[in-house]
PDB file of C-alpha atoms in Angstrom:
ATOM      1  CA  MET I   1    -142.669  33.905-119.041  1.00  0.00           C
ATOM      2  CA  GLN I   2    -145.986  34.820-120.651  1.00  0.00           C
ATOM      3  CA  ARG I   3    -145.707  33.881-124.294  1.00  0.00           C
ATOM      4  CA  LEU I   4    -143.700  31.724-126.670  1.00  0.00           C
ATOM      5  CA  VAL I   5    -143.721  32.009-130.461  1.00  0.00           C
ATOM      6  CA  ILE I   6    -141.768  30.595-133.387  1.00  0.00           C
ATOM      7  CA  LEU I   7    -139.853  32.991-135.611  1.00  0.00           C
ATOM      8  CA  GLU I   8    -141.037  31.872-139.028  1.00  0.00           C
ATOM      9  CA  ASP I   9    -138.216  33.603-140.898  1.00  0.00           C
ATOM     10  CA  LYS I  10    -135.636  31.547-138.982  1.00  0.00           C
ATOM     11  CA  LEU I  11    -137.605  28.331-139.234  1.00  0.00           C
ATOM     12  CA  VAL I  12    -137.480  28.246-143.043  1.00  0.00           C
ATOM     13  CA  GLU I  13    -133.708  27.878-142.881  1.00  0.00           C
ATOM     14  CA  ARG I  14    -133.900  24.686-140.792  1.00  0.00           C
ATOM     15  CA  SER I  15    -134.635  21.063-141.586  1.00  0.00           C
ATOM     16  CA  GLY I  16    -134.708  17.704-139.807  1.00  0.00           C
ATOM     17  CA  TYR I  17    -135.602  17.066-136.181  1.00  0.00           C
ATOM     18  CA  PRO I  18    -136.980  18.957-134.282  1.00  0.00           C
ATOM     19  CA  PHE I  19    -137.949  21.344-137.072  1.00  0.00           C
ATOM     20  CA  ASP I  20    -139.997  18.672-138.837  1.00  0.00           C
ATOM     21  CA  LEU I  21    -142.292  18.094-135.846  1.00  0.00           C
ATOM     22  CA  PRO I  22    -145.850  18.869-136.990  1.00  0.00           C
ATOM     23  CA  TRP I  23    -146.526  21.236-134.089  1.00  0.00           C
ATOM     24  CA  VAL I  24    -143.403  23.185-135.056  1.00  0.00           C
ATOM     25  CA  THR I  25    -144.139  23.398-138.768  1.00  0.00           C
ATOM     26  CA  GLY I  26    -147.836  24.112-138.239  1.00  0.00           C
ATOM     27  CA  GLN I  27    -149.064  27.617-138.857  1.00  0.00           C
ATOM     28  CA  SER I  28    -149.238  30.299-136.152  1.00  0.00           C
ATOM     29  CA  PHE I  29    -147.509  28.460-133.308  1.00  0.00           C
ATOM     30  CA  GLU I  30    -148.076  30.359-130.069  1.00  0.00           C
ATOM     31  CA  LEU I  31    -147.926  29.115-126.512  1.00  0.00           C
ATOM     32  CA  ARG I  32    -149.215  31.256-123.644  1.00  0.00           C
ATOM     33  CA  PHE I  33    -148.499  30.608-119.993  1.00  0.00           C
ATOM     34  CA  THR I  34    -151.540  31.656-117.988  1.00  0.00           C
ATOM     35  CA  THR I  35    -151.021  29.860-114.663  1.00  0.00           C
ATOM     36  CA  PRO I  36    -148.073  29.610-112.243  1.00  0.00           C
ATOM     37  CA  VAL I  37    -147.701  25.901-113.088  1.00  0.00           C
ATOM     38  CA  THR I  38    -147.942  24.665-116.681  1.00  0.00           C
ATOM     39  CA  ILE I  39    -147.898  20.915-117.259  1.00  0.00           C
ATOM     40  CA  ILE I  40    -147.015  19.442-120.651  1.00  0.00           C
ATOM     41  CA  PHE I  41    -147.495  15.776-121.440  1.00  0.00           C
ATOM     42  CA  GLY I  42    -147.470  13.535-124.469  1.00  0.00           C
ATOM     43  CA  GLU I  43    -146.285  10.230-125.811  1.00  0.00           C
ATOM     44  CA  ASN I  44    -142.596   9.516-126.303  1.00  0.00           C
ATOM     45  CA  GLY I  45    -141.353  11.048-129.528  1.00  0.00           C
ATOM     46  CA  THR I  46    -143.790  13.966-129.637  1.00  0.00           C
ATOM     47  CA  GLY I  47    -141.080  16.434-128.626  1.00  0.00           C
ATOM     48  CA  LYS I  48    -142.171  17.454-125.131  1.00  0.00           C
ATOM     49  CA  SER I  49    -138.701  17.086-123.570  1.00  0.00           C
ATOM     50  CA  THR I  50    -137.181  18.895-126.544  1.00  0.00           C
ATOM     51  CA  LEU I  51    -139.662  21.729-125.993  1.00  0.00           C
ATOM     52  CA  ILE I  52    -138.754  21.985-122.290  1.00  0.00           C
ATOM     53  CA  GLU I  53    -135.049  21.990-123.176  1.00  0.00           C
ATOM     54  CA  ALA I  54    -135.629  24.698-125.773  1.00  0.00           C
ATOM     55  CA  ILE I  55    -137.580  26.954-123.406  1.00  0.00           C
ATOM     56  CA  ALA I  56    -134.928  26.500-120.718  1.00  0.00           C
ATOM     57  CA  ALA I  57    -132.106  27.250-123.194  1.00  0.00           C
ATOM     58  CA  LEU I  58    -133.979  30.311-124.425  1.00  0.00           C
ATOM     59  CA  SER I  59    -134.180  31.482-120.808  1.00  0.00           C
ATOM     60  CA  GLY I  60    -130.432  31.169-120.317  1.00  0.00           C
ATOM     61  CA  TYR I  61    -130.080  27.683-118.839  1.00  0.00           C
ATOM     62  CA  ASP I  62    -127.812  24.927-120.084  1.00  0.00           C
ATOM     63  CA  GLU I  63    -129.839  22.287-121.911  1.00  0.00           C
ATOM     64  CA  ALA I  64    -128.267  19.565-119.758  1.00  0.00           C
ATOM     65  CA  GLY I  65    -129.808  21.049-116.622  1.00  0.00           C
ATOM     66  CA  GLY I  66    -128.725  23.106-113.636  1.00  0.00           C
ATOM     67  CA  GLY I  67    -128.900  26.730-112.579  1.00  0.00           C
ATOM     68  CA  LYS I  68    -128.169  29.760-114.704  1.00  0.00           C
ATOM     69  CA  GLY I  69    -124.473  29.887-115.491  1.00  0.00           C
ATOM     70  CA  TYR I  70    -123.975  26.224-114.554  1.00  0.00           C
ATOM     71  CA  ARG I  71    -122.488  23.695-116.935  1.00  0.00           C
ATOM     72  CA  PRO I  72    -122.512  20.529-114.847  1.00  0.00           C
ATOM     73  CA  VAL I  73    -122.389  18.178-117.834  1.00  0.00           C
ATOM     74  CA  ASP I  74    -119.925  18.380-120.711  1.00  0.00           C
ATOM     75  CA  HIS I  75    -122.109  17.760-123.756  1.00  0.00           C
ATOM     76  CA  SER I  76    -119.966  19.595-126.291  1.00  0.00           C
ATOM     77  CA  ASN I  77    -119.628  16.385-128.311  1.00  0.00           C
ATOM     78  CA  ALA I  78    -123.247  15.313-127.966  1.00  0.00           C
ATOM     79  CA  ILE I  79    -124.968  14.258-131.169  1.00  0.00           C
ATOM     80  CA  ASP I  80    -128.418  15.409-130.067  1.00  0.00           C
ATOM     81  CA  LYS I  81    -128.605  19.170-129.501  1.00  0.00           C
ATOM     82  CA  SER I  82    -132.209  19.513-130.604  1.00  0.00           C
ATOM     83  CA  GLY I  83    -133.341  21.539-127.583  1.00  0.00           C
ATOM     84  CA  ALA I  84    -130.740  24.267-128.020  1.00  0.00           C
ATOM     85  CA  GLU I  85    -131.299  24.283-131.776  1.00  0.00           C
ATOM     86  CA  LEU I  86    -135.062  24.702-131.368  1.00  0.00           C
ATOM     87  CA  ALA I  87    -134.426  27.602-128.981  1.00  0.00           C
ATOM     88  CA  GLU I  88    -132.782  29.484-131.846  1.00  0.00           C
ATOM     89  CA  VAL I  89    -136.124  29.810-133.660  1.00  0.00           C
ATOM     90  CA  LEU I  90    -138.151  30.738-130.568  1.00  0.00           C
ATOM     91  CA  ARG I  91    -138.916  34.059-128.955  1.00  0.00           C
ATOM     92  CA  ALA I  92    -140.278  34.495-125.434  1.00  0.00           C
ATOM     93  CA  GLY I  93    -142.308  37.331-123.952  1.00  0.00           C
ATOM     94  CA  TRP I  94    -141.688  38.163-120.287  1.00  0.00           C
ATOM     95  CA  LEU I  95    -143.447  40.344-117.708  1.00  0.00           C
ATOM     96  CA  PRO I  96    -141.108  40.932-115.981  1.00  0.00           C
ATOM     97  CA  LYS I  97    -137.970  39.039-117.055  1.00  0.00           C
ATOM     98  CA  VAL I  98    -137.107  36.415-114.444  1.00  0.00           C
ATOM     99  CA  THR I  99    -133.448  35.561-113.907  1.00  0.00           C
ATOM    100  CA  ASN I 100    -133.463  33.185-110.925  1.00  0.00           C
ATOM    101  CA  GLY I 101    -134.466  29.559-111.240  1.00  0.00           C
ATOM    102  CA  TRP I 102    -133.390  26.074-112.228  1.00  0.00           C
ATOM    103  CA  PHE I 103    -133.683  23.509-115.003  1.00  0.00           C
ATOM    104  CA  PHE I 104    -134.249  20.067-113.509  1.00  0.00           C
ATOM    105  CA  LYS I 105    -133.622  17.046-115.728  1.00  0.00           C
ATOM    106  CA  ALA I 106    -134.046  13.641-114.148  1.00  0.00           C
ATOM    107  CA  GLU I 107    -131.431  12.060-116.418  1.00  0.00           C
ATOM    108  CA  SER I 108    -128.709  14.526-115.384  1.00  0.00           C
ATOM    109  CA  PHE I 109    -129.570  14.863-111.682  1.00  0.00           C
ATOM    110  CA  PHE I 110    -126.589  12.749-110.545  1.00  0.00           C
ATOM    111  CA  SER I 111    -124.112  14.932-112.450  1.00  0.00           C
ATOM    112  CA  VAL I 112    -125.735  18.152-111.240  1.00  0.00           C
ATOM    113  CA  ALA I 113    -125.720  16.971-107.616  1.00  0.00           C
ATOM    114  CA  ARG I 114    -122.021  16.060-107.852  1.00  0.00           C
ATOM    115  CA  TYR I 115    -121.333  19.467-109.388  1.00  0.00           C
ATOM    116  CA  LEU I 116    -123.102  21.221-106.472  1.00  0.00           C
ATOM    117  CA  ASP I 117    -121.119  19.211-103.914  1.00  0.00           C
ATOM    118  CA  ALA I 118    -117.811  20.036-105.611  1.00  0.00           C
ATOM    119  CA  ALA I 119    -118.681  23.737-105.927  1.00  0.00           C
ATOM    120  CA  ALA I 120    -119.622  23.901-102.237  1.00  0.00           C
ATOM    121  CA  ARG I 121    -116.369  22.265-101.137  1.00  0.00           C
ATOM    122  CA  GLU I 122    -114.320  24.683-103.255  1.00  0.00           C
ATOM    123  CA  SER I 123    -116.041  27.650-101.638  1.00  0.00           C
ATOM    124  CA  GLY I 124    -115.704  26.254 -98.120  1.00  0.00           C
ATOM    125  CA  ALA I 125    -119.463  25.843 -97.695  1.00  0.00           C
ATOM    126  CA  ALA I 126    -121.283  22.729 -96.561  1.00  0.00           C
ATOM    127  CA  ALA I 127    -122.109  20.413 -99.455  1.00  0.00           C
ATOM    128  CA  PRO I 128    -125.856  19.970-100.099  1.00  0.00           C
ATOM    129  CA  ASP I 129    -125.245  16.206-100.434  1.00  0.00           C
ATOM    130  CA  PHE I 130    -128.408  15.202-102.287  1.00  0.00           C
ATOM    131  CA  LEU I 131    -126.900  11.823-103.185  1.00  0.00           C
ATOM    132  CA  SER I 132    -126.542  10.349 -99.687  1.00  0.00           C
ATOM    133  CA  TRP I 133    -130.248   9.604 -99.768  1.00  0.00           C
ATOM    134  CA  SER I 134    -132.187   7.266-102.011  1.00  0.00           C
ATOM    135  CA  HIS I 135    -132.690   8.498-105.557  1.00  0.00           C
ATOM    136  CA  GLY I 136    -136.283   9.580-104.907  1.00  0.00           C
ATOM    137  CA  GLU I 137    -135.511  11.119-101.515  1.00  0.00           C
ATOM    138  CA  GLY I 138    -132.680  13.081-103.100  1.00  0.00           C
ATOM    139  CA  PHE I 139    -135.094  14.410-105.709  1.00  0.00           C
ATOM    140  CA  ILE I 140    -137.556  15.585-103.039  1.00  0.00           C
ATOM    141  CA  ARG I 141    -134.858  17.196-100.894  1.00  0.00           C
ATOM    142  CA  PHE I 142    -133.655  19.023-103.993  1.00  0.00           C
ATOM    143  CA  PHE I 143    -137.168  20.233-104.875  1.00  0.00           C
ATOM    144  CA  GLU I 144    -137.844  21.387-101.309  1.00  0.00           C
ATOM    145  CA  GLU I 145    -134.639  23.392-101.174  1.00  0.00           C
ATOM    146  CA  ARG I 146    -134.475  24.892-104.656  1.00  0.00           C
ATOM    147  CA  MET I 147    -138.160  25.513-105.315  1.00  0.00           C
ATOM    148  CA  SER I 148    -138.696  27.407-102.085  1.00  0.00           C
ATOM    149  CA  ARG I 149    -137.007  30.350-103.802  1.00  0.00           C
ATOM    150  CA  GLN I 150    -138.806  32.735-106.114  1.00  0.00           C
ATOM    151  CA  GLY I 151    -137.966  32.193-109.766  1.00  0.00           C
ATOM    152  CA  ILE I 152    -138.764  30.121-112.833  1.00  0.00           C
ATOM    153  CA  TYR I 153    -138.295  26.343-112.844  1.00  0.00           C
ATOM    154  CA  PHE I 154    -138.204  24.002-115.794  1.00  0.00           C
ATOM    155  CA  MET I 155    -138.742  20.309-115.028  1.00  0.00           C
ATOM    156  CA  ASP I 156    -138.374  17.350-117.363  1.00  0.00           C
ATOM    157  CA  GLU I 157    -140.051  14.186-116.041  1.00  0.00           C
ATOM    158  CA  PRO I 158    -139.345  14.846-112.331  1.00  0.00           C
ATOM    159  CA  GLU I 159    -141.411  11.774-111.379  1.00  0.00           C
ATOM    160  CA  SER I 160    -138.921   9.326-112.907  1.00  0.00           C
ATOM    161  CA  ALA I 161    -137.393   8.306-109.550  1.00  0.00           C
ATOM    162  CA  LEU I 162    -140.422   9.030-107.372  1.00  0.00           C
ATOM    163  CA  SER I 163    -142.768   6.463-105.863  1.00  0.00           C
ATOM    164  CA  PRO I 164    -146.478   7.410-105.904  1.00  0.00           C
ATOM    165  CA  LYS I 165    -146.105   8.618-102.286  1.00  0.00           C
ATOM    166  CA  ARG I 166    -143.145  10.806-103.223  1.00  0.00           C
ATOM    167  CA  GLN I 167    -145.078  12.150-106.204  1.00  0.00           C
ATOM    168  CA  LEU I 168    -147.669  13.369-103.711  1.00  0.00           C
ATOM    169  CA  GLU I 169    -144.906  15.243-101.876  1.00  0.00           C
ATOM    170  CA  LEU I 170    -143.918  16.954-105.127  1.00  0.00           C
ATOM    171  CA  LEU I 171    -147.602  17.640-105.777  1.00  0.00           C
ATOM    172  CA  ARG I 172    -147.795  19.497-102.457  1.00  0.00           C
ATOM    173  CA  ILE I 173    -144.764  21.594-103.390  1.00  0.00           C
ATOM    174  CA  LEU I 174    -146.353  22.457-106.733  1.00  0.00           C
ATOM    175  CA  HIS I 175    -149.674  23.228-105.022  1.00  0.00           C
ATOM    176  CA  ARG I 176    -147.929  25.742-102.771  1.00  0.00           C
ATOM    177  CA  ILE I 177    -146.332  27.361-105.818  1.00  0.00           C
ATOM    178  CA  GLN I 178    -149.684  27.460-107.604  1.00  0.00           C
ATOM    179  CA  ALA I 179    -151.356  29.089-104.583  1.00  0.00           C
ATOM    180  CA  GLN I 180    -148.647  31.665-103.885  1.00  0.00           C
ATOM    181  CA  ALA I 181    -148.313  32.636-107.575  1.00  0.00           C
ATOM    182  CA  SER I 182    -144.839  34.111-107.032  1.00  0.00           C
ATOM    183  CA  THR I 183    -142.951  31.368-108.865  1.00  0.00           C
ATOM    184  CA  GLN I 184    -143.409  29.779-112.303  1.00  0.00           C
ATOM    185  CA  VAL I 185    -143.022  26.107-113.184  1.00  0.00           C
ATOM    186  CA  ILE I 186    -143.074  24.661-116.706  1.00  0.00           C
ATOM    187  CA  MET I 187    -142.987  20.893-116.496  1.00  0.00           C
ATOM    188  CA  ALA I 188    -143.073  17.860-118.767  1.00  0.00           C
ATOM    189  CA  THR I 189    -144.419  14.701-117.136  1.00  0.00           C
ATOM    190  CA  HIS I 190    -146.063  11.322-117.682  1.00  0.00           C
ATOM    191  CA  SER I 191    -147.545  11.257-114.173  1.00  0.00           C
ATOM    192  CA  PRO I 192    -151.369  11.466-113.866  1.00  0.00           C
ATOM    193  CA  ILE I 193    -150.858  12.388-110.195  1.00  0.00           C
ATOM    194  CA  LEU I 194    -148.886  15.509-111.113  1.00  0.00           C
ATOM    195  CA  MET I 195    -151.272  16.299-113.988  1.00  0.00           C
ATOM    196  CA  ALA I 196    -154.081  16.494-111.425  1.00  0.00           C
ATOM    197  CA  LEU I 197    -152.583  19.560-109.728  1.00  0.00           C
ATOM    198  CA  PRO I 198    -155.566  21.859-109.003  1.00  0.00           C
ATOM    199  CA  ASN I 199    -155.833  24.913-111.247  1.00  0.00           C
ATOM    200  CA  ALA I 200    -152.708  24.080-113.261  1.00  0.00           C
ATOM    201  CA  ARG I 201    -152.865  24.383-117.022  1.00  0.00           C
ATOM    202  CA  VAL I 202    -152.437  20.988-118.666  1.00  0.00           C
ATOM    203  CA  LEU I 203    -151.290  20.902-122.287  1.00  0.00           C
ATOM    204  CA  GLU I 204    -151.168  17.803-124.463  1.00  0.00           C
ATOM    205  CA  ILE I 205    -148.508  17.726-127.140  1.00  0.00           C
ATOM    206  CA  THR I 206    -149.214  15.442-130.083  1.00  0.00           C
ATOM    207  CA  ARG I 207    -148.008  15.113-133.638  1.00  0.00           C
ATOM    208  CA  HIS I 208    -150.782  17.502-134.600  1.00  0.00           C
ATOM    209  CA  GLY I 209    -150.172  20.318-132.159  1.00  0.00           C
ATOM    210  CA  ILE I 210    -150.451  21.491-128.551  1.00  0.00           C
ATOM    211  CA  ALA I 211    -153.844  21.905-126.898  1.00  0.00           C
ATOM    212  CA  ASP I 212    -155.449  22.315-123.467  1.00  0.00           C
ATOM    213  CA  VAL I 213    -156.870  19.130-122.005  1.00  0.00           C
ATOM    214  CA  ASP I 214    -158.542  17.921-118.813  1.00  0.00           C
ATOM    215  CA  TYR I 215    -156.212  15.386-117.224  1.00  0.00           C
ATOM    216  CA  ARG I 216    -159.144  12.974-116.866  1.00  0.00           C
ATOM    217  CA  ASN I 217    -159.367  12.819-120.655  1.00  0.00           C
ATOM    218  CA  THR I 218    -155.718  11.962-121.190  1.00  0.00           C
ATOM    219  CA  GLN I 219    -154.639   8.500-122.294  1.00  0.00           C
ATOM    220  CA  HIS I 220    -152.237   8.412-119.366  1.00  0.00           C
ATOM    221  CA  PHE I 221    -155.066   8.804-116.848  1.00  0.00           C
ATOM    222  CA  LYS I 222    -157.369   6.402-118.679  1.00  0.00           C
ATOM    223  CA  LEU I 223    -154.627   3.787-118.803  1.00  0.00           C
ATOM    224  CA  TYR I 224    -154.110   3.846-115.039  1.00  0.00           C
ATOM    225  CA  GLN I 225    -157.856   4.030-114.446  1.00  0.00           C
ATOM    226  CA  SER I 226    -158.427   0.914-116.537  1.00  0.00           C
ATOM    227  CA  PHE I 227    -155.708  -0.921-114.643  1.00  0.00           C
ATOM    228  CA  THR I 228    -157.067  -0.092-111.182  1.00  0.00           C
ATOM    229  CA  GLU I 229    -160.648  -0.954-112.146  1.00  0.00           C
ATOM    230  CA  ASN I 230    -159.775  -4.498-113.227  1.00  0.00           C
ATOM    231  CA  PRO I 231    -156.057  -5.332-113.043  1.00  0.00           C
ATOM    232  CA  GLU I 232    -156.368  -8.959-114.143  1.00  0.00           C
ATOM    233  CA  GLU I 233    -158.448  -8.186-117.211  1.00  0.00           C
ATOM    234  CA  PHE I 234    -156.245  -5.208-118.068  1.00  0.00           C
ATOM    235  CA  ILE I 235    -153.024  -7.225-117.928  1.00  0.00           C
ATOM    236  CA  ALA I 236    -154.527 -10.146-119.832  1.00  0.00           C
ATOM    237  CA  GLU I 237    -155.663  -7.804-122.578  1.00  0.00           C
ATOM    238  CA  ALA I 238    -152.403  -5.831-122.601  1.00  0.00           C
ATOM    239  CA  VAL I 239    -150.135  -8.840-123.100  1.00  0.00           C
ATOM    240  CA  LEU I 240    -152.275 -10.035-126.009  1.00  0.00           C
ATOM    241  CA  ASN I 241    -152.909  -6.677-127.619  1.00  0.00           C
ATOM    242  CA  THR I 242    -149.964  -4.298-127.972  1.00  0.00           C
ATOM    243  CA  ASP I 243    -152.250  -1.641-129.392  1.00  0.00           C
ATOM    244  CA  HIS I 244    -154.182  -1.402-126.097  1.00  0.00           C
ATOM    245  CA  ALA I 245    -157.572  -1.320-127.831  1.00  0.00           C
ATOM    246  CA  ARG I 246    -159.149  -0.578-124.459  1.00  0.00           C
ATOM    247  CA  ILE I 247    -157.840   2.977-124.845  1.00  0.00           C
TER     248      ILE I 247
END
């Protein structure tokens, strides 16, 4: 995927979330993907997960996660379908069109893993069995297996079950992808460790728009930096000041 734009003629017919997000309604929305790994981060409520869901849906993946053609989670009665709805006003530019890949969502990993086990048993193959390990170990085993294949991968907060050490393992997988440049990853994360991936493009999504940023200048990085520099002072200030004036 090289380019993502909003179809203005379709947008005017929509209202409510996610169509009222400022970066959606702003003029001349265009997102270009210039590196093998693109990292998107932002505060809760800015729409980053919705954007990942929309791009994945636009590319032919179920918004609940999984591979192309998979429907591991029945969400037909779900109230929130914002990702799929946003996809309807987007257009992607490809060179060339990529068909293989995966949409990884931390919140649906259990259901997807069960789906893969059941599908393997029905076909007579050995089940991948990602769930016999700890949550984080299952994540890493999944990443190592699936992301060794050429394709496009969408990831929504993959660090959610990973310890800092396990995040470094994912960082190494992403670094290999970045170096080989034969696979594309578009990822939403809160992890400063993953944001620090060398040569990746880091985009900050705010209520005002989407812009390139150095991970060192992100509030996420500064928050952790302040904590490690003086944990006692940081905690004392944090419990007394919910606005985190330090940042």
